[in-house]
XYZ file of N, CA, C and O in Angstrom:
712
model
N 1.382 11.850 13.877
C 1.665 11.759 12.454
C 0.354 11.953 11.689
O -0.668 11.358 12.022
N 0.409 12.772 10.664
C -0.798 13.102 9.897
C -1.431 11.857 9.287
O -2.659 11.727 9.272
N -0.620 10.922 8.804
C -1.177 9.713 8.181
C -2.077 8.972 9.165
O -3.160 8.499 8.799
N -1.691 8.877 10.419
C -2.515 8.230 11.456
C -3.753 9.076 11.748
O -4.857 8.562 11.896
N -3.557 10.379 11.826
C -4.655 11.275 12.182
C -5.745 11.340 11.115
O -6.877 11.715 11.417
N -5.432 10.971 9.888
C -6.445 10.978 8.831
C -7.420 9.801 8.934
O -8.511 9.849 8.367
N -7.038 8.760 9.661
C -7.919 7.602 9.818
C -9.174 8.049 10.578
O -9.084 8.614 11.668
N -10.343 7.815 9.978
C -11.612 8.202 10.581
C -12.155 9.527 10.058
O -13.320 9.847 10.267
N -11.334 10.285 9.354
C -11.818 11.543 8.775
C -12.612 11.236 7.502
O -12.518 10.147 6.955
N -13.371 12.215 7.049
C -14.179 12.045 5.843
C -13.509 12.709 4.656
O -12.955 13.806 4.776
N -13.586 12.050 3.526
C -13.228 12.654 2.255
C -14.545 13.006 1.589
O -15.423 12.142 1.447
N -14.724 14.282 1.217
C -15.979 14.709 0.604
C -15.695 15.458 -0.691
O -14.793 16.283 -0.751
N -16.462 15.148 -1.702
C -16.381 15.849 -2.978
C -17.753 16.412 -3.306
O -18.732 15.668 -3.396
N -17.817 17.716 -3.478
C -19.057 18.374 -3.912
C -19.098 18.296 -5.430
O -18.163 18.728 -6.089
N -20.181 17.721 -5.962
C -20.343 17.552 -7.403
C -21.699 18.099 -7.811
O -22.623 18.121 -6.999
N -21.851 18.497 -9.078
C -23.157 18.981 -9.545
C -24.270 17.948 -9.365
O -25.410 18.300 -9.103
N -23.924 16.654 -9.454
C -24.938 15.604 -9.318
C -25.092 15.111 -7.884
O -25.737 14.104 -7.636
N -24.489 15.800 -6.918
C -24.603 15.430 -5.505
C -23.244 15.210 -4.871
O -22.282 14.844 -5.541
N -23.189 15.436 -3.575
C -21.950 15.244 -2.835
C -21.657 13.765 -2.651
O -22.575 12.955 -2.489
N -20.376 13.437 -2.638
C -19.910 12.100 -2.307
C -19.069 12.209 -1.051
O -18.330 13.172 -0.884
N -19.185 11.216 -0.167
C -18.365 11.208 1.039
C -18.099 9.776 1.455
O -18.918 8.889 1.216
N -16.949 9.560 2.061
C -16.594 8.259 2.604
C -15.532 8.475 3.679
O -14.836 9.491 3.679
N -15.415 7.509 4.568
C -14.480 7.592 5.683
C -13.123 7.033 5.283
O -13.034 5.938 4.723
N -12.076 7.769 5.587
C -10.704 7.320 5.309
C -10.353 6.214 6.293
O -10.432 6.402 7.510
N -9.961 5.046 5.766
C -9.624 3.911 6.628
C -8.208 3.382 6.411
O -7.762 2.513 7.163
N -7.505 3.887 5.393
C -6.130 3.426 5.174
C -5.324 4.530 4.500
O -5.791 5.148 3.540
N -4.110 4.752 5.015
C -3.213 5.775 4.484
C -1.780 5.265 4.493
O -1.469 4.282 5.166
N -0.922 5.966 3.758
C 0.526 5.718 3.803
C 1.239 7.059 3.788
O 0.885 7.940 3.000
N 2.246 7.190 4.635
C 3.023 8.423 4.704
C 4.251 8.336 3.802
O 4.903 7.289 3.712
N 4.549 9.441 3.149
C 5.764 9.606 2.341
C 6.446 10.858 2.858
O 5.876 11.943 2.838
N 7.670 10.680 3.389
C 8.283 11.650 4.294
C 9.140 12.738 3.672
O 9.717 13.526 4.403
N 9.274 12.792 2.392
C 10.045 13.878 1.803
C 11.351 13.426 1.196
O 11.542 12.254 0.872
N 12.267 14.353 1.071
C 13.515 14.131 0.332
C 14.350 12.977 0.880
O 15.078 12.336 0.129
N 14.262 12.696 2.167
C 15.046 11.603 2.749
C 14.374 10.239 2.620
O 14.927 9.239 3.045
N 13.197 10.199 2.041
C 12.444 8.960 1.876
C 12.584 8.496 0.426
O 11.983 9.069 -0.478
N 13.363 7.435 0.176
C 13.601 7.004 -1.204
C 12.356 6.506 -1.941
O 12.371 6.400 -3.160
N 11.258 6.240 -1.231
C 10.020 5.808 -1.877
C 9.135 6.996 -2.261
O 8.165 6.823 -2.987
N 9.471 8.178 -1.789
C 8.645 9.358 -2.043
C 8.945 9.959 -3.406
O 10.096 10.001 -3.842
N 7.910 10.476 -4.059
C 8.113 11.173 -5.331
C 8.966 12.417 -5.148
O 9.544 12.922 -6.104
N 9.057 12.921 -3.939
C 9.848 14.120 -3.667
C 11.325 13.817 -3.434
O 12.122 14.734 -3.263
N 11.690 12.557 -3.450
C 13.065 12.144 -3.166
C 14.083 12.832 -4.081
O 15.185 13.143 -3.660
N 13.717 13.082 -5.306
C 14.642 13.711 -6.263
C 14.453 15.227 -6.342
O 14.914 15.867 -7.264
N 13.712 15.780 -5.424
C 13.491 17.219 -5.421
C 12.203 17.585 -6.132
O 11.430 16.718 -6.540
N 11.974 18.884 -6.305
C 10.715 19.341 -6.905
C 10.688 19.179 -8.427
O 10.738 20.141 -9.177
N 10.585 17.933 -8.875
C 10.453 17.642 -10.305
C 9.093 18.151 -10.778
O 8.221 18.447 -9.949
N 8.856 18.234 -12.089
C 7.532 18.689 -12.545
C 6.381 17.878 -11.939
O 5.353 18.439 -11.585
N 6.569 16.565 -11.800
C 5.508 15.729 -11.239
C 5.304 15.998 -9.755
O 4.175 16.065 -9.274
N 6.382 16.141 -8.997
C 6.308 16.212 -7.538
C 6.347 17.625 -6.974
O 6.290 17.800 -5.757
N 6.410 18.633 -7.799
C 6.552 20.010 -7.308
C 5.467 20.391 -6.313
O 5.735 21.098 -5.334
N 4.250 19.930 -6.529
C 3.139 20.276 -5.640
C 3.403 19.803 -4.214
O 2.945 20.415 -3.246
N 4.170 18.713 -4.050
C 4.482 18.193 -2.721
C 5.318 19.180 -1.909
O 5.364 19.093 -0.686
N 6.008 20.083 -2.578
C 6.874 21.049 -1.903
C 6.134 22.344 -1.576
O 6.720 23.286 -1.070
N 4.846 22.383 -1.881
C 4.037 23.558 -1.600
C 3.514 23.531 -0.182
O 3.973 22.743 0.656
N 2.506 24.326 0.084
C 1.958 24.379 1.440
C 1.183 23.112 1.781
O 0.683 22.424 0.891
N 1.062 22.815 3.077
C 0.265 21.651 3.478
C -1.213 21.896 3.210
O -1.667 23.038 3.099
N -1.952 20.786 3.092
C -3.395 20.877 2.930
C -3.868 20.917 1.494
O -5.045 21.153 1.253
N -2.974 20.679 0.550
C -3.400 20.632 -0.850
C -3.323 19.202 -1.369
O -2.608 18.363 -0.825
N -4.064 18.946 -2.421
C -4.096 17.622 -3.040
C -2.917 17.462 -3.992
O -2.627 18.342 -4.789
N -2.247 16.328 -3.887
C -1.238 15.917 -4.864
C -1.844 14.706 -5.571
O -2.003 13.638 -4.979
N -2.241 14.892 -6.818
C -2.858 13.830 -7.606
C -1.907 13.476 -8.730
O -1.390 14.355 -9.425
N -1.655 12.184 -8.897
C -0.788 11.738 -9.982
C -1.362 10.479 -10.621
O -2.276 9.853 -10.078
N -0.825 10.135 -11.755
C -1.271 8.979 -12.526
C -0.205 7.889 -12.450
O 0.988 8.174 -12.638
N -0.629 6.652 -12.136
C 0.312 5.529 -12.142
C -0.117 4.525 -13.206
O -1.298 4.394 -13.514
N 0.869 3.842 -13.754
C 0.644 2.833 -14.792
C -0.141 3.381 -15.977
O -0.778 2.630 -16.699
N -0.156 4.704 -16.111
C -0.850 5.330 -17.215
C -2.358 5.222 -17.161
O -3.037 5.576 -18.116
N -2.920 4.749 -16.019
C -4.366 4.579 -15.977
C -5.023 4.809 -14.630
O -6.240 4.980 -14.576
N -4.310 4.826 -13.533
C -4.927 4.982 -12.210
C -4.464 6.280 -11.570
O -3.271 6.535 -11.479
N -5.419 7.067 -11.100
C -5.078 8.273 -10.355
C -4.914 7.920 -8.886
O -5.573 6.996 -8.388
N -4.051 8.659 -8.196
C -3.842 8.493 -6.763
C -3.950 9.854 -6.105
O -3.425 10.843 -6.618
N -4.619 9.904 -4.948
C -4.807 11.134 -4.198
C -3.935 11.120 -2.954
O -3.969 10.167 -2.177
N -3.185 12.189 -2.783
C -2.369 12.410 -1.592
C -2.726 13.759 -1.004
O -3.142 14.668 -1.730
N -2.498 13.910 0.283
C -2.623 15.203 0.945
C -1.219 15.654 1.311
O -0.483 14.919 1.984
N -0.803 16.833 0.840
C 0.491 17.398 1.235
C 0.375 17.739 2.713
O -0.632 18.300 3.159
N 1.419 17.369 3.497
C 1.248 17.413 4.945
C 2.230 18.290 5.715
O 1.985 18.565 6.882
N 3.315 18.695 5.121
C 4.334 19.411 5.885
C 4.533 20.818 5.334
O 4.059 21.134 4.248
N 5.262 21.669 6.057
C 5.484 23.042 5.576
C 6.113 23.077 4.186
O 6.822 22.149 3.775
N 5.861 24.170 3.473
C 6.418 24.359 2.128
C 7.912 24.090 2.144
O 8.620 24.460 3.079
N 8.371 23.404 1.100
C 9.777 23.063 0.962
C 10.142 21.678 1.454
O 11.225 21.185 1.177
N 9.227 20.994 2.162
C 9.522 19.683 2.756
C 9.307 18.535 1.781
O 10.095 17.607 1.721
N 8.222 18.542 1.032
C 7.955 17.488 0.059
C 7.323 16.243 0.631
O 7.507 15.151 0.105
N 6.556 16.348 1.710
C 5.921 15.185 2.327
C 4.427 15.161 2.011
O 3.798 16.209 1.876
N 3.882 13.941 1.907
C 2.457 13.786 1.621
C 1.975 12.445 2.157
O 2.764 11.558 2.468
N 0.653 12.317 2.244
C 0.016 11.080 2.689
C -0.892 10.587 1.574
O -1.771 11.313 1.109
N -0.685 9.340 1.158
C -1.514 8.683 0.156
C -2.788 8.170 0.813
O -2.739 7.503 1.850
N -3.937 8.479 0.219
C -5.217 7.942 0.691
C -5.405 6.603 -0.015
O -5.668 6.542 -1.202
N -5.248 5.508 0.729
C -5.263 4.168 0.144
C -6.647 3.525 0.107
O -6.933 2.735 -0.787
N -7.487 3.794 1.106
C -8.783 3.112 1.142
C -9.801 3.942 1.918
O -9.450 4.693 2.826
N -11.068 3.748 1.528
C -12.191 4.433 2.158
C -13.258 3.418 2.520
O -13.385 2.378 1.881
N -14.030 3.749 3.525
C -15.201 2.972 3.903
C -16.418 3.782 3.491
O -16.591 4.907 3.952
N -17.275 3.260 2.597
C -18.418 4.046 2.159
C -19.443 4.308 3.262
O -20.298 5.153 3.116
N -19.338 3.605 4.399
C -20.235 3.878 5.521
C -19.728 5.136 6.230
O -18.549 5.238 6.569
N -20.617 6.098 6.422
C -20.234 7.359 7.053
C -21.174 7.655 8.219
O -22.229 7.042 8.344
N -20.774 8.590 9.090
C -21.631 8.919 10.234
C -22.994 9.439 9.796
O -23.142 9.943 8.683
N -23.984 9.344 10.671
C -25.326 9.853 10.360
C -25.268 11.321 9.947
O -24.469 12.095 10.454
N -26.100 11.683 8.989
C -26.168 13.061 8.547
C -25.239 13.410 7.409
O -25.246 14.527 6.916
N -24.427 12.443 6.963
C -23.500 12.686 5.855
C -23.906 11.824 4.680
O -24.182 10.635 4.844
N -23.960 12.405 3.497
C -24.314 11.651 2.294
C -23.148 10.744 1.933
O -22.011 11.196 1.804
N -23.413 9.477 1.748
C -22.366 8.505 1.436
C -22.171 8.375 -0.067
O -22.970 8.845 -0.863
N -21.091 7.708 -0.450
C -20.834 7.399 -1.843
C -21.940 6.495 -2.369
O -22.286 6.526 -3.532
N -22.533 5.701 -1.500
C -23.646 4.802 -1.809
C -23.247 3.765 -2.840
O -22.157 3.223 -2.776
N -24.114 3.483 -3.787
C -23.909 2.373 -4.715
C -22.819 2.633 -5.745
O -22.429 1.725 -6.449
N -22.329 3.850 -5.863
C -21.291 4.130 -6.853
C -20.057 3.278 -6.635
O -19.336 2.964 -7.563
N -19.778 2.953 -5.383
C -18.569 2.185 -5.112
C -18.750 1.344 -3.863
O -18.799 1.867 -2.773
N -18.864 0.078 -4.044
C -18.953 -0.821 -2.899
C -17.562 -1.118 -2.356
O -17.389 -1.316 -1.172
N -16.580 -1.179 -3.212
C -15.216 -1.522 -2.825
C -14.323 -0.321 -3.061
O -14.141 0.105 -4.183
N -13.801 0.243 -1.998
C -12.951 1.428 -2.095
C -11.572 1.138 -1.511
O -11.004 1.955 -0.819
N -11.069 -0.053 -1.776
C -9.757 -0.447 -1.259
C -8.747 -0.387 -2.390
O -8.793 -1.180 -3.307
N -7.872 0.574 -2.285
C -6.854 0.815 -3.287
C -6.968 2.246 -3.781
O -8.078 2.724 -4.024
N -5.849 2.938 -3.900
C -5.905 4.351 -4.271
C -6.531 4.605 -5.639
O -7.204 5.624 -5.832
N -6.369 3.706 -6.578
C -6.986 3.868 -7.885
C -8.497 3.770 -7.821
O -9.217 4.531 -8.476
N -9.012 2.835 -7.010
C -10.460 2.679 -6.849
C -11.074 3.872 -6.116
O -12.180 4.296 -6.430
N -10.339 4.414 -5.147
C -10.798 5.614 -4.439
C -11.009 6.741 -5.440
O -12.057 7.384 -5.485
N -10.007 6.985 -6.269
C -10.109 8.083 -7.237
C -11.167 7.822 -8.292
O -11.890 8.742 -8.691
N -11.288 6.590 -8.739
C -12.313 6.269 -9.738
C -13.708 6.519 -9.169
O -14.564 7.111 -9.825
N -13.957 6.089 -7.930
C -15.275 6.259 -7.320
C -15.643 7.732 -7.158
O -16.799 8.110 -7.319
N -14.659 8.558 -6.855
C -14.912 9.979 -6.633
C -14.737 10.826 -7.886
O -15.053 12.003 -7.879
N -14.201 10.251 -8.940
C -13.946 11.042 -10.143
C -12.762 11.979 -9.982
O -12.691 13.029 -10.622
N -11.811 11.602 -9.143
C -10.620 12.421 -8.911
C -9.640 12.198 -10.047
O -9.343 11.050 -10.405
N -9.148 13.299 -10.623
C -8.200 13.196 -11.729
C -7.140 14.294 -11.616
O -7.122 15.057 -10.649
N -6.257 14.367 -12.612
C -5.140 15.316 -12.586
C -5.602 16.769 -12.498
O -4.861 17.629 -12.004
N -6.806 17.067 -12.947
C -7.330 18.419 -12.864
C -7.519 18.896 -11.426
O -7.677 20.096 -11.186
N -7.496 17.969 -10.471
C -7.665 18.329 -9.062
C -6.331 18.482 -8.340
O -6.307 18.809 -7.146
N -5.223 18.238 -9.046
C -3.900 18.415 -8.454
C -3.755 19.870 -8.006
O -4.017 20.792 -8.761
N -3.404 20.063 -6.747
C -3.235 21.401 -6.203
C -4.467 21.978 -5.535
O -4.399 23.072 -4.974
N -5.599 21.264 -5.583
C -6.804 21.773 -4.916
C -6.560 21.852 -3.414
O -5.937 20.971 -2.817
N -7.083 22.874 -2.791
C -6.981 23.057 -1.346
C -7.991 22.119 -0.684
O -9.200 22.226 -0.921
N -7.502 21.204 0.137
C -8.360 20.196 0.765
C -9.146 20.743 1.957
O -9.867 19.997 2.613
N -9.019 22.052 2.209
C -9.791 22.667 3.290
C -10.858 23.621 2.765
O -11.785 23.960 3.490
N -10.736 24.068 1.484
C -11.690 25.060 0.975
C -12.291 24.720 -0.383
O -13.273 25.334 -0.777
N -11.739 23.768 -1.107
C -12.225 23.449 -2.455
C -13.415 22.492 -2.393
O -13.873 22.128 -1.305
N -13.875 22.054 -3.532
C -14.958 21.064 -3.581
C -14.510 19.690 -3.097
O -15.346 18.852 -2.782
N -13.209 19.440 -3.065
C -12.651 18.196 -2.528
C -12.038 18.530 -1.171
O -11.081 19.303 -1.091
N -12.622 17.954 -0.116
C -12.188 18.315 1.242
C -11.996 17.097 2.132
O -12.640 16.071 1.946
N -11.139 17.282 3.120
C -11.011 16.336 4.220
C -11.685 16.990 5.421
O -11.326 18.109 5.805
N -12.677 16.290 5.975
C -13.475 16.817 7.084
C -13.258 15.999 8.353
O -12.687 14.900 8.304
N -13.776 16.470 9.467
C -13.505 15.883 10.778
C -13.830 14.392 10.890
O -12.997 13.621 11.311
N -15.012 13.932 10.585
C -15.346 12.517 10.744
C -15.428 12.089 12.193
O -15.648 12.903 13.088
N -15.233 10.784 12.442
C -15.280 10.221 13.798
C -13.879 9.830 14.240
O -13.136 9.229 13.474
N -13.520 10.123 15.497
C -12.213 9.684 16.001
C -12.118 8.156 16.008
O -13.114 7.474 16.240
N -10.934 7.646 15.771
C -10.688 6.204 15.800
C -9.635 5.953 16.872
O -8.533 6.522 16.818
N -9.962 5.120 17.850
C -9.045 4.818 18.950
C -7.796 4.115 18.435
O -7.850 3.366 17.447
N -6.687 4.335 19.110
C -5.412 3.739 18.691
C -5.485 2.219 18.580
O -4.891 1.642 17.672
N -6.217 1.559 19.477
C -6.297 0.100 19.418
C -7.064 -0.400 18.196
O -7.007 -1.571 17.859
N -7.766 0.501 17.504
C -8.495 0.141 16.284
C -7.666 0.379 15.023
O -8.161 0.156 13.923
N -6.419 0.818 15.177
C -5.581 1.149 14.025
C -4.357 0.242 13.985
O -3.642 0.109 14.975
N -4.145 -0.381 12.840
C -2.960 -1.208 12.605
C -1.909 -0.363 11.906
O -2.240 0.452 11.039
N -0.666 -0.576 12.267
C 0.459 0.074 11.608
C 1.299 -1.015 10.971
O 1.512 -2.064 11.567
N 1.760 -0.759 9.743
C 2.573 -1.762 9.079
C 3.386 -1.157 7.960
O 3.399 0.065 7.765
N 4.071 -2.009 7.211
C 4.891 -1.527 6.103
C 4.032 -1.033 4.943
O 2.893 -1.466 4.771
N 4.585 -0.127 4.174
C 3.887 0.359 2.985
C 3.840 -0.760 1.954
O 4.649 -1.677 1.978
N 2.878 -0.684 1.057
C 2.699 -1.727 0.048
C 2.819 -1.141 -1.349
O 2.633 0.060 -1.562
N 3.147 -2.008 -2.306
C 3.198 -1.591 -3.704
C 4.444 -0.810 -4.075
O 4.480 -0.195 -5.135
N 5.442 -0.803 -3.218
C 6.696 -0.104 -3.510
C 7.858 -1.041 -3.235
O 7.699 -2.068 -2.565
N 9.037 -0.701 -3.729
C 10.214 -1.529 -3.479
C 11.220 -0.846 -2.562
O 11.916 -1.514 -1.808
N 11.306 0.474 -2.599
C 12.251 1.210 -1.747
C 11.593 1.575 -0.423
O 10.466 2.056 -0.406
N 12.306 1.347 0.663
C 11.846 1.707 2.005
C 10.450 1.168 2.300
O 9.685 1.762 3.050
N 10.137 0.012 1.735
C 8.814 -0.591 1.915
C 8.612 -1.096 3.341
O 7.479 -1.203 3.799
N 9.692 -1.395 4.040
C 9.584 -1.978 5.369
C 9.281 -0.961 6.471
O 8.973 -1.340 7.594
N 9.308 0.312 6.162
C 9.022 1.314 7.190
C 7.556 1.230 7.613
O 6.668 1.100 6.774
N 7.278 1.329 8.901
C 5.890 1.221 9.399
C 5.123 2.528 9.198
O 4.755 3.216 10.142
N 4.863 2.859 7.939
C 4.227 4.129 7.602
C 2.853 3.955 6.957
O 2.316 4.871 6.359
N 2.305 2.760 7.084
C 0.955 2.479 6.586
C 0.039 2.333 7.796
O 0.350 1.609 8.745
N -1.097 3.014 7.749
C -2.052 3.003 8.854
C -3.392 2.536 8.307
O -3.818 2.987 7.250
N -4.033 1.641 9.055
C -5.284 1.059 8.584
C -6.208 0.801 9.759
O -5.780 0.236 10.777
N -7.463 1.222 9.610
C -8.443 0.885 10.640
C -8.701 -0.612 10.570
O -8.905 -1.172 9.488
N -8.667 -1.252 11.709
C -8.925 -2.695 11.749
C -10.325 -2.967 11.222
O -11.255 -2.222 11.514
N -10.495 -4.049 10.455
C -11.834 -4.390 9.952
C -12.787 -4.655 11.111
O -12.400 -5.231 12.119
N -14.012 -4.231 10.952
C -15.042 -4.484 11.962
C -15.654 -5.858 11.713
O -15.813 -6.261 10.570
N -16.021 -6.503 12.781
C -16.695 -7.793 12.657
C -18.065 -7.570 12.021
O -18.692 -6.541 12.236
N -18.513 -8.531 11.254
C -19.828 -8.426 10.597
C -20.908 -8.210 11.645
O -20.922 -8.858 12.687
N -21.788 -7.257 11.363
C -22.902 -6.995 12.260
C -22.571 -6.096 13.435
O -23.426 -5.816 14.250
N -21.318 -5.647 13.551
C -20.946 -4.770 14.653
C -21.274 -3.338 14.266
O -20.810 -2.829 13.255
N -22.074 -2.713 15.052
C -22.503 -1.331 14.775
C -21.448 -0.341 15.234
O -20.643 -0.644 16.100
N -21.485 0.822 14.630
C -20.637 1.924 15.052
C -21.039 2.367 16.447
O -22.203 2.358 16.782
N -20.063 2.829 17.213
C -20.404 3.390 18.516
C -20.992 4.777 18.307
O -20.591 5.497 17.405
N -21.954 5.176 19.118
C -22.552 6.491 18.967
C -21.532 7.575 19.278
O -20.616 7.349 20.053
N -21.723 8.735 18.672
C -20.834 9.863 18.945
C -21.086 10.348 20.357
O -22.189 10.358 20.832
N -20.018 10.824 21.005
C -20.201 11.364 22.350
C -20.344 12.851 22.325
O -20.189 13.495 21.380
């Protein structure tokens, strides 16, 4: 499942004032027309039309009139599935510029977008070729990933479609790359 596979990957934004990057540590899957919690549930409405496009593009929307949320469209055109990027870890592998002091707390999709400056103007950006990209990062072993119900929704909230890297104990260093 793409939502699980995104755990450990890097989100990078190229900006005139310097690149920002952070590791994806929490995601939620939204499965398309058959998922009553998905924006695509009612078909390709003006808001959700981008979800029905090709995979690998950003679906950015505004909630509560003030918070942007970033999703990656994940399935073939016409499906309407996407993965919400819920949280990032500002610590990144050696050799990658981190978000640094701009954002100490990147837990919550609104905080992720605020830290990166992601807004509606990025809706539809290709996450493989644009200035906003998802990159390889470090693999995360299955035993380091928790699966649970989605949060912040009322419909189909009990489905185990939320993936989160388990918190590391204080002082525990990253394992070296092999």
